[in-house]
mmCIF file of C-alpha atoms in Angstrom:
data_model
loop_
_atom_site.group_PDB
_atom_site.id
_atom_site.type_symbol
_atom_site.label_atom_id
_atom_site.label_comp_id
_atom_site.label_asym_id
_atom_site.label_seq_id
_atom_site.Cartn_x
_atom_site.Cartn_y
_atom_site.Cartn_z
ATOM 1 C CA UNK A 268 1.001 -10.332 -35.627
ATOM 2 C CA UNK A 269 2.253 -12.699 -32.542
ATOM 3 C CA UNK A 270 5.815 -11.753 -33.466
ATOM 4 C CA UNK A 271 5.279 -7.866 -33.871
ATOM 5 C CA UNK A 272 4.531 -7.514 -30.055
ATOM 6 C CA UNK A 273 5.302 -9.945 -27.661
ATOM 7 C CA UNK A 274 8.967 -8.412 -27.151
ATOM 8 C CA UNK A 275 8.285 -6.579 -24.609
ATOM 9 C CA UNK A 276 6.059 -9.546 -22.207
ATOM 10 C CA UNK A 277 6.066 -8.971 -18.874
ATOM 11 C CA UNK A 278 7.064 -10.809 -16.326
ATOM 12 C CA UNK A 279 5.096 -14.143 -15.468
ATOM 13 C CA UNK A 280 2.400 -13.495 -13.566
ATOM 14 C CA UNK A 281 3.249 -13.689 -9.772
ATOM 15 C CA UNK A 282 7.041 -12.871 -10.647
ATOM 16 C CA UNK A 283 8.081 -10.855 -7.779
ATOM 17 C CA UNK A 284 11.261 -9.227 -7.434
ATOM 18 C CA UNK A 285 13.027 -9.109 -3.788
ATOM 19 C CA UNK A 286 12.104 -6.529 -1.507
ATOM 20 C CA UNK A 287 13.660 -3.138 -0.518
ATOM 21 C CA UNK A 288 16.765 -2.673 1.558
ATOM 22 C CA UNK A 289 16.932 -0.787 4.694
ATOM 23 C CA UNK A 290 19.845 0.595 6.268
ATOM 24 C CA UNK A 291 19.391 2.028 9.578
ATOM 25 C CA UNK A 292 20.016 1.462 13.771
ATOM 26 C CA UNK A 293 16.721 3.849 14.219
ATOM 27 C CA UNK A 294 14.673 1.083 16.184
ATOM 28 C CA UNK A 295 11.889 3.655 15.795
ATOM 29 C CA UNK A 296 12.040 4.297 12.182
ATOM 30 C CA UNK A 297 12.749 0.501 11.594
ATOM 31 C CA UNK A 298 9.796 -0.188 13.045
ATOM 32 C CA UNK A 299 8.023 2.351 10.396
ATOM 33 C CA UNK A 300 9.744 0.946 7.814
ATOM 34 C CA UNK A 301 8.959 -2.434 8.140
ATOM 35 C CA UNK A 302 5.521 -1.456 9.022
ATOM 36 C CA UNK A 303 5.625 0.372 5.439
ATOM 37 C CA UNK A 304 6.995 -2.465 3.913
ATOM 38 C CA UNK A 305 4.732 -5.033 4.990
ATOM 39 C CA UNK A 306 1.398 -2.705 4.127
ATOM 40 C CA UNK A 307 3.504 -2.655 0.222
ATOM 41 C CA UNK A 308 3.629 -7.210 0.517
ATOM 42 C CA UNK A 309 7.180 -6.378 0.679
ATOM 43 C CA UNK A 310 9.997 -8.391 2.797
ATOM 44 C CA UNK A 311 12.864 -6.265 3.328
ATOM 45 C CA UNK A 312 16.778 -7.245 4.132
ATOM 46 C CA UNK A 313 18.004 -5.116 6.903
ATOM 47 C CA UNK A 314 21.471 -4.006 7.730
ATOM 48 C CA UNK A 315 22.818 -1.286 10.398
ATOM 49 C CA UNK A 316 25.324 -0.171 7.686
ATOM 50 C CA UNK A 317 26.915 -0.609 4.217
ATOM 51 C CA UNK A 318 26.233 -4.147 3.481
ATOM 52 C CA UNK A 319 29.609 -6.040 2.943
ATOM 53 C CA UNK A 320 28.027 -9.384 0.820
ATOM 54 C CA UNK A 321 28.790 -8.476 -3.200
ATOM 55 C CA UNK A 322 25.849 -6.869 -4.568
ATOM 56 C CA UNK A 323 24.008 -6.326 -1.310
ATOM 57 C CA UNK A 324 23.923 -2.935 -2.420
ATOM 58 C CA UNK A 325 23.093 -2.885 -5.778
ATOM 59 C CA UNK A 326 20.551 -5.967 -6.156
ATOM 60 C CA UNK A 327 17.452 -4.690 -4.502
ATOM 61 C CA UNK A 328 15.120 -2.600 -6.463
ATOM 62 C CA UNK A 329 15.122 -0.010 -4.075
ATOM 63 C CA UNK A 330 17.669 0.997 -0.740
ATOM 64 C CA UNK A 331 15.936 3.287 2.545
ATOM 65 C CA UNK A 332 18.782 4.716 3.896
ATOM 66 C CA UNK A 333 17.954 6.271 7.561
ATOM 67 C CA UNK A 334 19.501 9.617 8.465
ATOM 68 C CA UNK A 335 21.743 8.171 11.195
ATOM 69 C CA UNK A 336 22.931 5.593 8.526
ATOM 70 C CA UNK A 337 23.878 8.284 6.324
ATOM 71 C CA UNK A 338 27.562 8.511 6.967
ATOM 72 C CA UNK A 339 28.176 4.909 6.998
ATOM 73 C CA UNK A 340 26.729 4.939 3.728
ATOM 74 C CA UNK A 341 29.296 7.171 2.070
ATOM 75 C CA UNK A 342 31.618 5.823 -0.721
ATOM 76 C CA UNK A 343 28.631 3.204 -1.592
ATOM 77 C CA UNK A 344 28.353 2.501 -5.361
ATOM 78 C CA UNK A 345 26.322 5.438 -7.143
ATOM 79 C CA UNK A 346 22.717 3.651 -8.111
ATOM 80 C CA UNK A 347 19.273 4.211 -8.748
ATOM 81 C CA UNK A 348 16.234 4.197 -6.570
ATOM 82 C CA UNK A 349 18.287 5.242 -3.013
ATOM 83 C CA UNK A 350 16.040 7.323 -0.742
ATOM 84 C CA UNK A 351 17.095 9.107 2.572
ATOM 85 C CA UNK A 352 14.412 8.790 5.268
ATOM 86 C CA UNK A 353 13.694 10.323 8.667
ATOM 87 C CA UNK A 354 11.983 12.126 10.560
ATOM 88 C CA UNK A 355 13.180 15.917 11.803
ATOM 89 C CA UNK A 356 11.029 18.105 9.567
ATOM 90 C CA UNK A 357 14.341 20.836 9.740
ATOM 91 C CA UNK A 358 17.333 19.132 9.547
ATOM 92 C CA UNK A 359 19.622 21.930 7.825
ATOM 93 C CA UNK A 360 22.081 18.433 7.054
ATOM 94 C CA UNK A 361 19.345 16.476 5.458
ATOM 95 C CA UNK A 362 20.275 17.654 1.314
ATOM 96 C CA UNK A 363 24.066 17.168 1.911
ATOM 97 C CA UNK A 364 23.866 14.002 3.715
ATOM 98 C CA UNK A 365 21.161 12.827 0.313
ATOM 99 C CA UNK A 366 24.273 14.250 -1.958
ATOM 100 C CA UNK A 367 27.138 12.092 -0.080
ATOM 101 C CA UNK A 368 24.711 9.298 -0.680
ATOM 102 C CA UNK A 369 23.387 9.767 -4.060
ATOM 103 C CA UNK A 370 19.827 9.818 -2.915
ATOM 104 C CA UNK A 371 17.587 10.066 -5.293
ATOM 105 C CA UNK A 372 14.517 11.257 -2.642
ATOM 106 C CA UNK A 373 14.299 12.401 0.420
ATOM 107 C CA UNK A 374 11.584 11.457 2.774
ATOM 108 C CA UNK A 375 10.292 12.739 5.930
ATOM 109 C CA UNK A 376 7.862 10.450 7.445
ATOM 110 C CA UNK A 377 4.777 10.813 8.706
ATOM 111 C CA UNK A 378 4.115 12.871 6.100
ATOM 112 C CA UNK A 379 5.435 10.625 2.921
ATOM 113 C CA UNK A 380 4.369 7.235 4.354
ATOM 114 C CA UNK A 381 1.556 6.892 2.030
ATOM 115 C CA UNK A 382 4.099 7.886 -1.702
ATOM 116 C CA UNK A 383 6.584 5.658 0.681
ATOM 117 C CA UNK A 384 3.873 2.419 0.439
ATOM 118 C CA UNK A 385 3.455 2.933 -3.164
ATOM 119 C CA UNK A 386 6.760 3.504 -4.588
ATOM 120 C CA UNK A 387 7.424 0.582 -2.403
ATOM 121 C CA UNK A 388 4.980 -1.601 -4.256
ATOM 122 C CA UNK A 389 5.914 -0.547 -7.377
ATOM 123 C CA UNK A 390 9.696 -1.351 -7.140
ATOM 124 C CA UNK A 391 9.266 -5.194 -5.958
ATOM 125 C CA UNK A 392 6.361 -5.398 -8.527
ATOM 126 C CA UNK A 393 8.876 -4.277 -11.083
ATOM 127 C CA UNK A 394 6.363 -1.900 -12.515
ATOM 128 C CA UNK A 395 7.242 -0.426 -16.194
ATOM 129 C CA UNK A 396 5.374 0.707 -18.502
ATOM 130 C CA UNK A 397 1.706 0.621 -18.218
ATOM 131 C CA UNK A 398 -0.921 -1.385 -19.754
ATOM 132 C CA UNK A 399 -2.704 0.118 -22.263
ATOM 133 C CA UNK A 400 -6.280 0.070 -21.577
ATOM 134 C CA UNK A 401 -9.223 0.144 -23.600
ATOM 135 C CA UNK A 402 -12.706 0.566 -22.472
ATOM 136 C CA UNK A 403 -15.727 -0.541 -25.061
ATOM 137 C CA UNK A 404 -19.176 1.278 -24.309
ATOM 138 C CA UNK A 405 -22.580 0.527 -26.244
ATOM 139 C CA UNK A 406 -23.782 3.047 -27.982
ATOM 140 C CA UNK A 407 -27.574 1.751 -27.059
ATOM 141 C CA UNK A 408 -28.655 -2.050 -25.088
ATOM 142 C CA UNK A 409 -27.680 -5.085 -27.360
ATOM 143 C CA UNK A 410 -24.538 -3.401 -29.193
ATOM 144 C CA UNK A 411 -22.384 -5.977 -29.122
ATOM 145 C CA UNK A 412 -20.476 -4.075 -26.947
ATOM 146 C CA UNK A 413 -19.432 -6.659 -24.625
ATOM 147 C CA UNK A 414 -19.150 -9.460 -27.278
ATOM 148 C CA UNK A 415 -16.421 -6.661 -29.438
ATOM 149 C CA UNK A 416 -14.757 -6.492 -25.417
ATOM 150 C CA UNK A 417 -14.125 -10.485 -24.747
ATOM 151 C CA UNK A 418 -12.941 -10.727 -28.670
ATOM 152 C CA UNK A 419 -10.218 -7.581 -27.829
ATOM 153 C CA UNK A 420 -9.207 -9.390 -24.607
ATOM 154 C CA UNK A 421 -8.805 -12.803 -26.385
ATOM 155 C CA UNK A 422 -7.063 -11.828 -29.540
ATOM 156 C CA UNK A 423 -4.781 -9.878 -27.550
ATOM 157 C CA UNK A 424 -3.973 -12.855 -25.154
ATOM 158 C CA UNK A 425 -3.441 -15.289 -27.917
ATOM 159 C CA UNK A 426 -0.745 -12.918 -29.362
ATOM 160 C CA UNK A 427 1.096 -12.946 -26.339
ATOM 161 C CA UNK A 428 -0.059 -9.869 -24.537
ATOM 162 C CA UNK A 429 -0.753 -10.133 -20.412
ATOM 163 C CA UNK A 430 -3.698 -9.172 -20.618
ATOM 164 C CA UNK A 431 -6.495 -8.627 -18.375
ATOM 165 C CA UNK A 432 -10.471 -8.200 -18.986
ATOM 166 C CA UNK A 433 -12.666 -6.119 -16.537
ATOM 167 C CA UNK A 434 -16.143 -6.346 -16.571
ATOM 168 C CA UNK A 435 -17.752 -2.932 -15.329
ATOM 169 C CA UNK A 436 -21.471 -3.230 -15.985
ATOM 170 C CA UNK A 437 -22.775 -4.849 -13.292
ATOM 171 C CA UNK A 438 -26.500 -5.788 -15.214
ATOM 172 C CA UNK A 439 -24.354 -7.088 -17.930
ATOM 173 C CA UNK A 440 -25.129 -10.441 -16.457
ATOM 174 C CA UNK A 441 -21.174 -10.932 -16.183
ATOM 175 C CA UNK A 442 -18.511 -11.240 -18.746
ATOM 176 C CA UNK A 443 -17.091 -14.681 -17.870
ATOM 177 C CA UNK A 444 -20.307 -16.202 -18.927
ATOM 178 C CA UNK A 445 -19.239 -14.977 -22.816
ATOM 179 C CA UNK A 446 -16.164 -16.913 -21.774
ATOM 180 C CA UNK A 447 -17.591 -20.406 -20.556
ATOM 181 C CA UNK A 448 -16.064 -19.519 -17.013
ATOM 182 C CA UNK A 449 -19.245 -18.797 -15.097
ATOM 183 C CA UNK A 450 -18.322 -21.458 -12.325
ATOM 184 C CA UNK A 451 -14.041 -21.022 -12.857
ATOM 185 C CA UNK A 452 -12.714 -20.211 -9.780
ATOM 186 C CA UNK A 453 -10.963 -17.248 -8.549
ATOM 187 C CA UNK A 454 -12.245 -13.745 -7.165
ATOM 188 C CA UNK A 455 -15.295 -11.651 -8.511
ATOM 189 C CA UNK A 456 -16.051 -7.908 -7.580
ATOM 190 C CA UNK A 457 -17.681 -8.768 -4.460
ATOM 191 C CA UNK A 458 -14.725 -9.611 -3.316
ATOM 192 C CA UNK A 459 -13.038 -6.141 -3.814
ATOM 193 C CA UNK A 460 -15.843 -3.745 -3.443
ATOM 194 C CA UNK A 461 -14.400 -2.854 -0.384
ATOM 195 C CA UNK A 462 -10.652 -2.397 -1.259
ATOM 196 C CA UNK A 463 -9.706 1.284 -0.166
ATOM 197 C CA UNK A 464 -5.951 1.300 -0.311
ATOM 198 C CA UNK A 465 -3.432 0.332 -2.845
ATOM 199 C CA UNK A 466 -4.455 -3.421 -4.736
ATOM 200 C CA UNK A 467 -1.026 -5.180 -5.317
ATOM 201 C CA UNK A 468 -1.036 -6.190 -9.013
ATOM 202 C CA UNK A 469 0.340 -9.379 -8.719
ATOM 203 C CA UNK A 470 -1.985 -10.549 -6.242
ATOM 204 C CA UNK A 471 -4.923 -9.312 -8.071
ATOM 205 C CA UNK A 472 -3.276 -11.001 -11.221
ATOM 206 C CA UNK A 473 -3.260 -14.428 -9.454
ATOM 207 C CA UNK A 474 -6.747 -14.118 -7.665
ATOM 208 C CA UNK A 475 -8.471 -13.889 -11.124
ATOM 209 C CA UNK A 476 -9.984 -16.758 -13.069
ATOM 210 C CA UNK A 477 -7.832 -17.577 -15.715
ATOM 211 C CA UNK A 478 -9.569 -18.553 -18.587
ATOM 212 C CA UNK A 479 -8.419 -18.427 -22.482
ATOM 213 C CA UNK A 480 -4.782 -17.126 -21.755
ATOM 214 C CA UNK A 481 -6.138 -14.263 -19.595
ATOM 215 C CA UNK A 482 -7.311 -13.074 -16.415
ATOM 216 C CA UNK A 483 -10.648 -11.553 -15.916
ATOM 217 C CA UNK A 484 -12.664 -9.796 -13.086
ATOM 218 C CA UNK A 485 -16.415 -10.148 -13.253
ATOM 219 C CA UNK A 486 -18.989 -10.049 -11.365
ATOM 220 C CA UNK A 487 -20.556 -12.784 -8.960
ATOM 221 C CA UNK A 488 -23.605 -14.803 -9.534
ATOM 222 C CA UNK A 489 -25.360 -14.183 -6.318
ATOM 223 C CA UNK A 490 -24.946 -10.715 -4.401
ATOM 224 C CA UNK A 491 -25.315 -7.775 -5.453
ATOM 225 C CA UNK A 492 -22.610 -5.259 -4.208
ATOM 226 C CA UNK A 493 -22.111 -1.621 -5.712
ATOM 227 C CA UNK A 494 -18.438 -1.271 -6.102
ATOM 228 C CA UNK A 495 -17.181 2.450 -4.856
ATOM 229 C CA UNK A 496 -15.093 5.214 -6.815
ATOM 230 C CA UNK A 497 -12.442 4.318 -4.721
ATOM 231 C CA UNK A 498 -12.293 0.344 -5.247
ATOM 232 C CA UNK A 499 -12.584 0.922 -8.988
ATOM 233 C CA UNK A 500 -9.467 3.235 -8.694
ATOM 234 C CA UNK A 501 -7.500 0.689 -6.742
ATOM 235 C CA UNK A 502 -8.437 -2.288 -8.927
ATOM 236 C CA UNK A 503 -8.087 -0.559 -12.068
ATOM 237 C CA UNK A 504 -4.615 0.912 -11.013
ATOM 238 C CA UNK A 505 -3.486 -2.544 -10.227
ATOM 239 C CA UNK A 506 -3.774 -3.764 -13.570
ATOM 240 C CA UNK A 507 -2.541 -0.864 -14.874
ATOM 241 C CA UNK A 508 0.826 -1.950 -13.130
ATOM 242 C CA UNK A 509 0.992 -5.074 -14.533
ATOM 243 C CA UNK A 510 1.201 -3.833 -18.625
ATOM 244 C CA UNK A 511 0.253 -5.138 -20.979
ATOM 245 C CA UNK A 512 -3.439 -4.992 -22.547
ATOM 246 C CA UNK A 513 -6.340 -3.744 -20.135
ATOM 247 C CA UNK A 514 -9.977 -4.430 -21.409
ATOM 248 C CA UNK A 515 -12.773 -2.679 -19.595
ATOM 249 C CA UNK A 516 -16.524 -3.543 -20.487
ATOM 250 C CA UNK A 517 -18.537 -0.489 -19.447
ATOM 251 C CA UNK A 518 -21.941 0.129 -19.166
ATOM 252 C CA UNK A 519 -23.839 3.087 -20.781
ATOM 253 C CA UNK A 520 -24.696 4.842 -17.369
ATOM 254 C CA UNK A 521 -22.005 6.850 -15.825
ATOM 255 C CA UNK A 522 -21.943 7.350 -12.087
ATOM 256 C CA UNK A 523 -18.717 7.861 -10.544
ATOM 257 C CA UNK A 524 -17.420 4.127 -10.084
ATOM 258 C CA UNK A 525 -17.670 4.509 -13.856
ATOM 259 C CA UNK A 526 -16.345 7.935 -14.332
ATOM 260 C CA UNK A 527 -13.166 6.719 -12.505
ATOM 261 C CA UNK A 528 -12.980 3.854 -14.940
ATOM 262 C CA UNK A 529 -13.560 6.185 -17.617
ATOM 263 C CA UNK A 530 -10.489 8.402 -16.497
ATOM 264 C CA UNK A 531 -7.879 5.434 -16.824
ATOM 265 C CA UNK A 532 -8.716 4.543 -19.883
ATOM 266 C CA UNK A 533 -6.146 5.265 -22.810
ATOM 267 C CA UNK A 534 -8.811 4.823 -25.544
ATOM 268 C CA UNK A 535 -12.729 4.313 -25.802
ATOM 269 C CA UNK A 536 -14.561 2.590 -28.589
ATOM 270 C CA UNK A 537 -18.175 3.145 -29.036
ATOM 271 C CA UNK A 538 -19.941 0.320 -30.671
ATOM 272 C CA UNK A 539 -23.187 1.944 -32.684
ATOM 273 C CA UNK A 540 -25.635 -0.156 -35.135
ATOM 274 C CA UNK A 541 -26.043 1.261 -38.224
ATOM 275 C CA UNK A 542 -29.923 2.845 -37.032
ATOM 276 C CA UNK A 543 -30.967 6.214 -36.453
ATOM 277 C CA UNK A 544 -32.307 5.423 -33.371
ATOM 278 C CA UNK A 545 -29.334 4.067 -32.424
ATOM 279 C CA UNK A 546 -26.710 6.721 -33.208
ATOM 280 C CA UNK A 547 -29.477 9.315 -31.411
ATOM 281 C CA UNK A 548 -28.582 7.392 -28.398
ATOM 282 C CA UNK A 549 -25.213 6.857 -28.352
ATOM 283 C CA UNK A 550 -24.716 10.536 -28.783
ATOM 284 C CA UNK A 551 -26.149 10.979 -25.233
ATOM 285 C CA UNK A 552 -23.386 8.008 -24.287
ATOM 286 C CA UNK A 553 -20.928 10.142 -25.844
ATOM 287 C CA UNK A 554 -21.753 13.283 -24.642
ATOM 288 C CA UNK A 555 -21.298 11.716 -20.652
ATOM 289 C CA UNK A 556 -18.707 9.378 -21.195
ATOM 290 C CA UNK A 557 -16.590 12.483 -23.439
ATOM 291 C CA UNK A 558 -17.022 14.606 -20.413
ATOM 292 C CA UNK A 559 -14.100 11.956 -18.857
ATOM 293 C CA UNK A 560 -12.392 10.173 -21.533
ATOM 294 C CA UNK A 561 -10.271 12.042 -24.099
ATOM 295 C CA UNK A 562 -10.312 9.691 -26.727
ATOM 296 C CA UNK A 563 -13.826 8.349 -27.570
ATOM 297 C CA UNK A 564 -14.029 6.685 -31.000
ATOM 298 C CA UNK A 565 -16.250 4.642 -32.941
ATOM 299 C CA UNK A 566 -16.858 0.966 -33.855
ATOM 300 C CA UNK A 567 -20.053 1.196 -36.506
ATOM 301 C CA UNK A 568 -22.351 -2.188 -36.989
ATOM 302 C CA UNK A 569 -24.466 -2.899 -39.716
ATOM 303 C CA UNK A 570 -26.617 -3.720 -41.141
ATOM 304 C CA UNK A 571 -27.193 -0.066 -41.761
ATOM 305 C CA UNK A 572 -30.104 1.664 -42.688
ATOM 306 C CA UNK A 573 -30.636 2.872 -45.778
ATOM 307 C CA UNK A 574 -28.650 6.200 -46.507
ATOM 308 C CA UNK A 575 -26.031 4.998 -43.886
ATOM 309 C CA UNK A 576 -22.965 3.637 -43.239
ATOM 310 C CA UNK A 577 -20.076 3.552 -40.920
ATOM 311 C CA UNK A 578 -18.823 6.974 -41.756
ATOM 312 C CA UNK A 579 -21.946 8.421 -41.755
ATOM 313 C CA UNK A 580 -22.591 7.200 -37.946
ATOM 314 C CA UNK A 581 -18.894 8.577 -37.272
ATOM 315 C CA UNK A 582 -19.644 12.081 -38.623
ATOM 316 C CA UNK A 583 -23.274 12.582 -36.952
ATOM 317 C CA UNK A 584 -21.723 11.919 -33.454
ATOM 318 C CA UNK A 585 -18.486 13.354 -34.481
ATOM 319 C CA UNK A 586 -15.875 11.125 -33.739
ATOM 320 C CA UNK A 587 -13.290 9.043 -35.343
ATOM 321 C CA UNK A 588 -14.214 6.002 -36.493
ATOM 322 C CA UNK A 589 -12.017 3.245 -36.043
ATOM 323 C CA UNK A 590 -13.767 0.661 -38.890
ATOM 324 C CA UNK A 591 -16.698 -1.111 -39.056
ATOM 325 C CA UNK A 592 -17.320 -4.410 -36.350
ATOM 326 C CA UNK A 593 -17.769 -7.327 -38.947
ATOM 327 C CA UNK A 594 -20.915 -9.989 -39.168
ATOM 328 C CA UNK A 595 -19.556 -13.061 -37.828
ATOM 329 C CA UNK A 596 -21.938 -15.633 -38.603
ATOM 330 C CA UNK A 597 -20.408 -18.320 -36.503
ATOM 331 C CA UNK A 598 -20.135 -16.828 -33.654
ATOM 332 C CA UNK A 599 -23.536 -18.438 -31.578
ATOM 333 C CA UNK A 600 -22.211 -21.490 -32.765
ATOM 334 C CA UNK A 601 -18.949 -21.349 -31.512
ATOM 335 C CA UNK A 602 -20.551 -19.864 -28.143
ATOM 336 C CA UNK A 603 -22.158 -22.974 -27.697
ATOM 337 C CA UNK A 604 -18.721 -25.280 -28.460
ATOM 338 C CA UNK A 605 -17.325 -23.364 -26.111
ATOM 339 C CA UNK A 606 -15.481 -21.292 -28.311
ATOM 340 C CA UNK A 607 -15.121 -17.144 -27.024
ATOM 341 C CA UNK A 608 -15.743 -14.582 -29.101
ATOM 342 C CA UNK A 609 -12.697 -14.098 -31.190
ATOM 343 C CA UNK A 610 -11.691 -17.592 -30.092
ATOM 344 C CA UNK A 611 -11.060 -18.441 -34.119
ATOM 345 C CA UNK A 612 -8.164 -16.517 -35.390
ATOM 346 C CA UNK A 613 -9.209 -16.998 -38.508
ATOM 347 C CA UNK A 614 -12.727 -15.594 -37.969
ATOM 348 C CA UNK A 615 -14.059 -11.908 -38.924
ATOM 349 C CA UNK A 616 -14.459 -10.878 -35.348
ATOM 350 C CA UNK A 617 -10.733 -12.156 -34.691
ATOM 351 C CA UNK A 618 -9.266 -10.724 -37.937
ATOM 352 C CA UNK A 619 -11.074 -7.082 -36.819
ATOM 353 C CA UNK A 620 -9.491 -7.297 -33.501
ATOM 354 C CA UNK A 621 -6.032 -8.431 -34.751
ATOM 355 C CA UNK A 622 -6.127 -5.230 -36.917
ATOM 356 C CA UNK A 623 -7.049 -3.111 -33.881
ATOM 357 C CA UNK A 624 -4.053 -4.178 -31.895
ATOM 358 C CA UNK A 625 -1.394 -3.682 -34.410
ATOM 359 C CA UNK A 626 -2.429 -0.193 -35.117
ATOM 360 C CA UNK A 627 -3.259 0.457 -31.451
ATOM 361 C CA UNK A 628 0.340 -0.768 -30.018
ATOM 362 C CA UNK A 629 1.795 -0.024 -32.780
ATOM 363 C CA UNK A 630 1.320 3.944 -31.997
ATOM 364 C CA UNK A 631 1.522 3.238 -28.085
ATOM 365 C CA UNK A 632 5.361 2.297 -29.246
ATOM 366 C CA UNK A 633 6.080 4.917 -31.183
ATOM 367 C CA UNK A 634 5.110 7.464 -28.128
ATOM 368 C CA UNK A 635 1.233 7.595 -28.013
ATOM 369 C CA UNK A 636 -1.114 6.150 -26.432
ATOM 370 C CA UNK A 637 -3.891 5.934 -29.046
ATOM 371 C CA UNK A 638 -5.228 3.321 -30.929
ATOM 372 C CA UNK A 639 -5.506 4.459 -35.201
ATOM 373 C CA UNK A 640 -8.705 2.968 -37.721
ATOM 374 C CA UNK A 641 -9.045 -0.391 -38.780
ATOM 375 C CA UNK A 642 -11.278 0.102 -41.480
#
């Protein structure tokens, strides 16, 4: 399992690569620039002209070339991620001048400042491909919703994924606790309810606590603090950026901090006992959160009662079922070892989540972005 996907590991966590480079005598449109740059935690190198150093040029992930730079600019080596930036709104020069250059983009500012910030971000985080990310909803209270969440986010650490667990239910009592890292330190959601712009991933990365190989977001102890559509967005986007494996525990409400959860996620599993009652009210949970997410499917839990099973719960709220969450009689104990859930890789819980990767990934390789059964 370890060996089928850690090929493609992203960088270490706080790997940064250098920042942009800007080419331009513009002290006005410098002064943007840098501005730009430092809003995107970048530090740019800055020339007047063609740089003359070896590789000047072609090393930085991304070269802002200003219009009066243009011609001293021509001949430079053809590359990707060269933008042409100014500020006349009808230049008639402006597409020849991007052609001499081999611009890729080009920018007018004020008007592309804020696609300027984020592509800006992106190229000195080295963004690729983005995590994929799973949210887990109870069907109804005490689904094991959150436990089948921590075992997804540990499994998938321990086979080399980066891999980052969100905790979005905010009476949940907080998902680190599940972990043993109630008093680890590092950041909780208090501390971003009030993040409006763009959330660097790497700095959200290394803000976390760390515990078990992974990174996790919960919430604090103390305050109470309702986290806004927009803060979701941005935090959720981050670790997007990073790849990897994204873990979202949700709650069974949706307002809109969870709708825009809802709308990142790749795939949603819906954990449902095996109980009438049950499956009655996780087809209210399915009916909201389906009004978002795409691809809601289902985790049944027995015992079951009589006349059901796990494809029976799948067909009544019709969904896919993706197998059937496994008794794992050791798991209390191992809680209170300090083991996670799905801290044995030998357990049931473990083996289940194991499964669920290497189908999920597996199809996220081949082109999709869905995850396949397990049962």
């Amino acid at each position: 399992m370890a060996g089928s996907i850690a090929w493609d590991r992203p960088q270490a966590a706080g790997a940064r690569r250098g920042g942009p480079l800007i080419v331009t005598e513009d002290v006005e449109l410098l002064d943007d620039l840098l501005r730009l740059c430092a809003a995107a935690g970048a530090e740019p190198e800055v020339h007047h002209s063609l740089p003359e150093n070896r590789g000047s040029w072609e090393q930085p992930p991304m070269v802002l070339v200003g219009d009066d730079a243009a011609r001293r600019c021509r001949g430079a080596a053809r590359r990707q991620g060269v933008m042409l930036v100014g500020r006349e709104q009808d230049d008639p020069d402006v597409w020849r001048r991007a052609v001499e250059i081999g611009a890729e983009y080009v920018l007018r500012l004020p008007d592309s400042e804020g696609w300027l910030v984020d592509q800006i971000a992106n190229a000195v985080e080295g963004v690729g491909r983005a995590a994929l990310t799973v949210g887990v909803i109870g069907g109804r209270g005490g689904s094991g919703a959150s436990t089948l969440a921590c075992a997804l986010a540990v499994t998938a650490a321990r086979a080399g994924r980066r891999t980052m667990l969100i905790d979005g239910d905010p009476l949940g009592g907080g998902i680190d606790v599940l972990l043993g890292g109630e008093r680890a330190e590092g950041m909780r959601w208090p501390d971003f309810a009030h993040s409006k712009g763009r959330v660097g991933g790497g700095a959200l990365e290394e803000s976390l606590p760390a515990l078990h190989g992974l990174r996790v977001l919960s919430w604090g102890r103390d305050d109470w603090v309702v986290v806004p559509p927009r803060a979701m967005q941005a935090v959720l986007a981050a670790a997007r950026r990073l790849g990897g494996v994204v873990v979202v525990d949700l709650p069974r409400r949706v307002d809109e901090s969870v709708a825009e959860a809802l709308a990142q996620l790749d795939l949603g599993l819906l954990v449902v006992p095996g109980e009438l009652r049950a499956v009655a009210a996780a087809k209210r949970v399915a009916s909201m959160a389906g009004m978002v997410l795409a691809d809601l499917r289902v985790v049944a839990r027995g015992p079951y009662a009589a006349g059901l099973d796990e494809r029976w719960v799948a067909q009544a709220l019709g969904l896919p079922l993706v197998g059937e969450l496994p008794l794992d009689a050791g798991l209390l104990a191992d809680q209170d070892s300090g083991s996670p859930p799905g801290g044995s890789a030998r357990g049931p819980l473990a083996r289940f989540c194991a499964a669920f990767w290497e189908r999920a990934l597996t199809a996220e390789n081949a082109g999709g972005r869905t995850g396949g059964g397990v049962s």
